Tab-separated table of C-alpha atoms in Angstrom:
chain	number	residue	atom	x	y	z
A	22	MET	CA	144.272	154.558	83.039
A	23	ASP	CA	141.537	152.103	84.098
A	24	THR	CA	138.572	152.892	81.878
A	25	LEU	CA	135.791	151.353	83.975
A	26	VAL	CA	132.204	150.394	81.883
A	27	VAL	CA	129.672	150.474	83.556
A	28	THR	CA	126.819	147.830	81.723
A	29	THR	CA	123.440	148.594	82.982
A	30	PRO	CA	120.955	145.749	82.583
A	31	THR	CA	119.287	148.126	79.805
A	32	SER	CA	122.109	148.349	77.749
A	33	ALA	CA	123.333	144.775	77.348
A	34	LEU	CA	119.913	143.495	77.228
A	35	ARG	CA	119.060	146.376	73.749
A	36	LYS	CA	123.229	145.476	72.597
A	37	LEU	CA	121.640	140.913	73.264
A	38	TYR	CA	118.574	142.418	70.855
A	39	PHE	CA	119.668	143.864	68.329
A	40	THR	CA	122.421	141.459	67.845
A	41	ARG	CA	118.894	138.855	67.672
A	42	PHE	CA	117.433	140.464	64.774
A	43	ALA	CA	120.654	140.998	62.804
A	44	PHE	CA	121.036	136.908	63.422
A	45	ALA	CA	117.208	136.721	62.427
A	46	VAL	CA	117.242	138.653	59.256
A	47	VAL	CA	120.287	137.001	57.723
A	48	TRP	CA	118.725	133.190	58.982
A	49	ALA	CA	115.804	134.075	57.265
A	50	GLY	CA	117.579	134.929	54.407
A	51	LEU	CA	119.123	131.983	53.999
A	52	LEU	CA	116.896	129.753	55.135
A	53	PHE	CA	114.155	130.828	52.526
A	54	ALA	CA	116.652	130.338	49.785
A	55	THR	CA	116.765	127.086	51.217
A	56	ALA	CA	113.441	126.488	51.911
A	57	ASP	CA	112.303	124.235	49.156
A	58	ALA	CA	113.143	121.823	49.884
A	59	LEU	CA	115.197	119.764	53.352
A	60	THR	CA	119.090	120.445	52.871
A	61	PRO	CA	121.535	119.284	54.357
A	62	LEU	CA	122.424	123.562	54.550
A	63	SER	CA	118.401	123.690	55.690
A	64	ALA	CA	118.786	120.794	58.329
A	65	THR	CA	122.192	123.048	59.556
A	66	LEU	CA	120.266	125.803	59.550
A	67	LEU	CA	117.020	124.439	61.916
A	68	VAL	CA	119.566	123.195	64.013
A	69	LEU	CA	121.561	126.316	64.018
A	70	TYR	CA	117.777	128.950	65.430
A	71	PRO	CA	117.769	127.071	68.908
A	72	LEU	CA	121.055	126.873	69.276
A	73	PHE	CA	121.787	130.854	68.962
A	74	ASP	CA	118.673	130.945	70.662
A	75	VAL	CA	121.068	128.648	74.062
A	76	ALA	CA	123.770	130.927	73.808
A	77	CYS	CA	121.548	134.259	73.894
A	78	ALA	CA	119.873	133.020	76.593
A	79	VAL	CA	122.706	131.854	78.693
A	80	VAL	CA	124.317	135.771	77.680
A	81	ASP	CA	120.757	137.095	78.079
A	82	VAL	CA	120.651	134.936	82.113
A	83	ARG	CA	124.401	136.291	83.152
A	84	SER	CA	123.650	139.847	82.397
A	85	ALA	CA	119.984	139.553	84.731
A	86	ARG	CA	121.552	137.486	87.235
A	87	THR	CA	124.124	140.333	87.716
A	88	HIS	CA	121.291	143.117	87.571
A	89	ASP	CA	118.967	140.533	89.574
A	90	GLY	CA	116.979	139.906	86.951
A	91	PRO	CA	114.200	137.398	86.318
A	92	VAL	CA	115.979	133.935	85.523
A	93	ARG	CA	114.373	130.817	86.095
A	94	HIS	CA	113.240	131.181	82.432
A	95	LEU	CA	116.261	131.916	81.007
A	96	TYR	CA	117.421	128.998	81.926
A	97	LEU	CA	113.358	127.131	81.469
A	98	ASN	CA	113.787	128.787	78.061
A	99	ILE	CA	117.842	127.257	77.759
A	100	VAL	CA	116.355	124.064	78.456
A	101	LEU	CA	113.786	124.248	75.645
A	102	SER	CA	115.856	125.552	72.860
A	103	THR	CA	118.489	123.077	73.927
A	104	LEU	CA	116.795	119.667	73.412
A	105	THR	CA	114.742	122.179	70.406
A	106	GLY	CA	118.042	121.785	68.249
A	107	VAL	CA	118.335	117.829	69.437
A	108	GLY	CA	114.681	117.373	68.268
A	109	LEU	CA	115.365	119.393	65.090
A	110	ALA	CA	118.658	117.554	63.807
A	111	VAL	CA	116.186	114.085	64.427
A	112	ALA	CA	113.494	115.538	62.648
A	113	ALA	CA	115.459	116.812	59.600
A	114	THR	CA	115.656	113.211	59.340
A	115	SER	CA	112.515	112.532	58.869
A	116	GLY	CA	111.064	115.113	56.285
A	117	ILE	CA	109.865	118.938	56.453
A	118	PRO	CA	106.368	117.642	57.879
A	119	ALA	CA	108.077	116.527	61.057
A	120	VAL	CA	110.280	119.287	61.327
A	121	LEU	CA	107.133	121.342	61.410
A	122	ARG	CA	106.007	119.265	63.861
A	123	VAL	CA	109.521	120.009	66.639
A	124	TRP	CA	109.839	123.618	65.710
A	125	GLY	CA	105.779	123.672	66.488
A	126	VAL	CA	106.064	122.657	69.690
A	127	TRP	CA	109.129	124.768	70.551
A	128	ALA	CA	107.283	127.813	69.293
A	129	VAL	CA	104.576	127.888	71.741
A	130	THR	CA	106.304	126.953	74.856
A	131	ALA	CA	109.006	129.953	73.566
A	132	GLY	CA	106.767	132.221	73.381
A	133	ILE	CA	105.234	131.719	76.335
A	134	VAL	CA	108.416	131.627	77.905
A	135	GLN	CA	109.747	134.892	76.539
A	136	LEU	CA	106.287	136.694	77.534
A	137	LEU	CA	106.291	135.409	80.757
A	138	VAL	CA	110.192	137.146	80.811
A	139	GLY	CA	108.481	140.038	79.159
A	140	ALA	CA	106.031	140.600	81.603
A	141	LEU	CA	108.702	140.494	84.438
A	142	ARG	CA	110.684	143.025	82.809
A	143	ARG	CA	108.418	145.115	82.068
A	144	ARG	CA	109.472	148.039	84.282
A	145	MET	CA	112.621	148.708	82.100
A	146	GLY	CA	110.509	149.932	79.198
A	147	GLY	CA	110.146	148.357	75.284
A	148	GLN	CA	108.511	145.089	76.631
A	149	TRP	CA	105.445	145.094	75.354
A	150	ALA	CA	107.320	143.632	71.589
A	151	MET	CA	108.330	141.475	73.601
A	152	ILE	CA	105.105	140.284	75.741
A	153	ALA	CA	103.099	140.379	72.075
A	154	SER	CA	106.456	138.448	70.284
A	155	GLY	CA	106.108	135.355	72.690
A	156	ALA	CA	102.077	135.583	72.389
A	157	ILE	CA	102.550	135.562	68.638
A	158	SER	CA	105.133	132.609	68.314
A	159	THR	CA	102.108	130.886	71.098
A	160	VAL	CA	99.868	130.902	67.942
A	161	ALA	CA	102.521	130.529	65.389
A	162	GLY	CA	103.784	127.737	66.758
A	163	ALA	CA	100.092	125.895	66.647
A	164	SER	CA	100.447	127.339	63.236
A	165	PHE	CA	103.239	125.118	61.826
A	166	PHE	CA	102.197	121.908	64.105
A	167	ALA	CA	98.273	122.400	61.716
A	168	GLN	CA	101.239	122.770	58.774
A	169	ALA	CA	102.651	119.868	59.502
A	170	ALA	CA	99.892	118.048	58.176
A	171	THR	CA	99.040	119.251	55.065
A	172	ALA	CA	100.057	118.875	51.270
A	173	ASP	CA	102.351	121.962	50.224
A	174	ALA	CA	103.908	121.368	54.049
A	175	SER	CA	107.364	123.977	53.119
A	176	LEU	CA	109.653	125.744	55.310
A	177	SER	CA	108.912	129.018	54.435
A	178	ASN	CA	106.565	130.400	56.824
A	179	LEU	CA	109.801	129.333	59.701
A	180	ALA	CA	111.788	131.720	57.615
A	181	GLY	CA	109.018	134.079	58.005
A	182	TYR	CA	108.396	133.439	61.773
A	183	ALA	CA	112.262	134.338	62.099
A	184	LEU	CA	112.349	137.994	60.203
A	185	LEU	CA	109.365	138.652	62.067
A	186	GLY	CA	110.688	137.628	65.309
A	187	GLY	CA	113.537	139.394	64.431
A	188	ILE	CA	111.902	142.870	64.271
A	189	PHE	CA	109.952	143.281	67.642
A	190	PHE	CA	113.663	142.369	68.925
A	191	LEU	CA	115.126	145.862	66.893
A	192	VAL	CA	111.365	147.420	68.166
A	193	ALA	CA	112.017	146.134	71.799
A	194	ALA	CA	115.826	147.975	71.651
A	195	LEU	CA	115.028	151.040	69.867
A	196	ARG	CA	112.072	151.542	72.440
A	197	LEU	CA	114.918	150.029	75.810
A	198	ASP	CA	116.909	152.713	73.984
A	199	ARG	CA	113.890	155.564	74.253
A	200	ALA	CA	113.788	154.686	77.912
A	201	ALA	CA	116.996	154.207	78.934
A	202	ARG	CA	117.259	158.358	77.774
């Protein structure tokens, strides 16, 4: 007998948020360990992060579309993250300041999109963490751009940024779990 598994928008989003948390923790640890210099490994990690964001946004779009959720801003996120992946690949050949500028612009724009999507989903519960994360991302992006002009520009702040973002995804997943009950 076939069992029909019904996935609600809340459970799909919760699984996605847990996945994003786990990825962010591992990624941040790896980048922090390699943040002193722009190496082939750190450059690969930098490009991988926005491409993972693209994959997550595609999963999110499929779930949201199935359940009549907001998708327009998710498509914008896919475009922004794809362009960022390409931009980081190019910037990595120019040095850490160029990487910080590209990452900073992405953090600002993706933060605004995350804030908007969180606001549109606020009735689902657990979205205050996504709204706060989007706002913090916007501010952090401006600081990355400013840090690019300093003599001690480093990738380590990007690891902290990803870790904090991962924690916000964990909080949102846990809050969605409470809202589902």
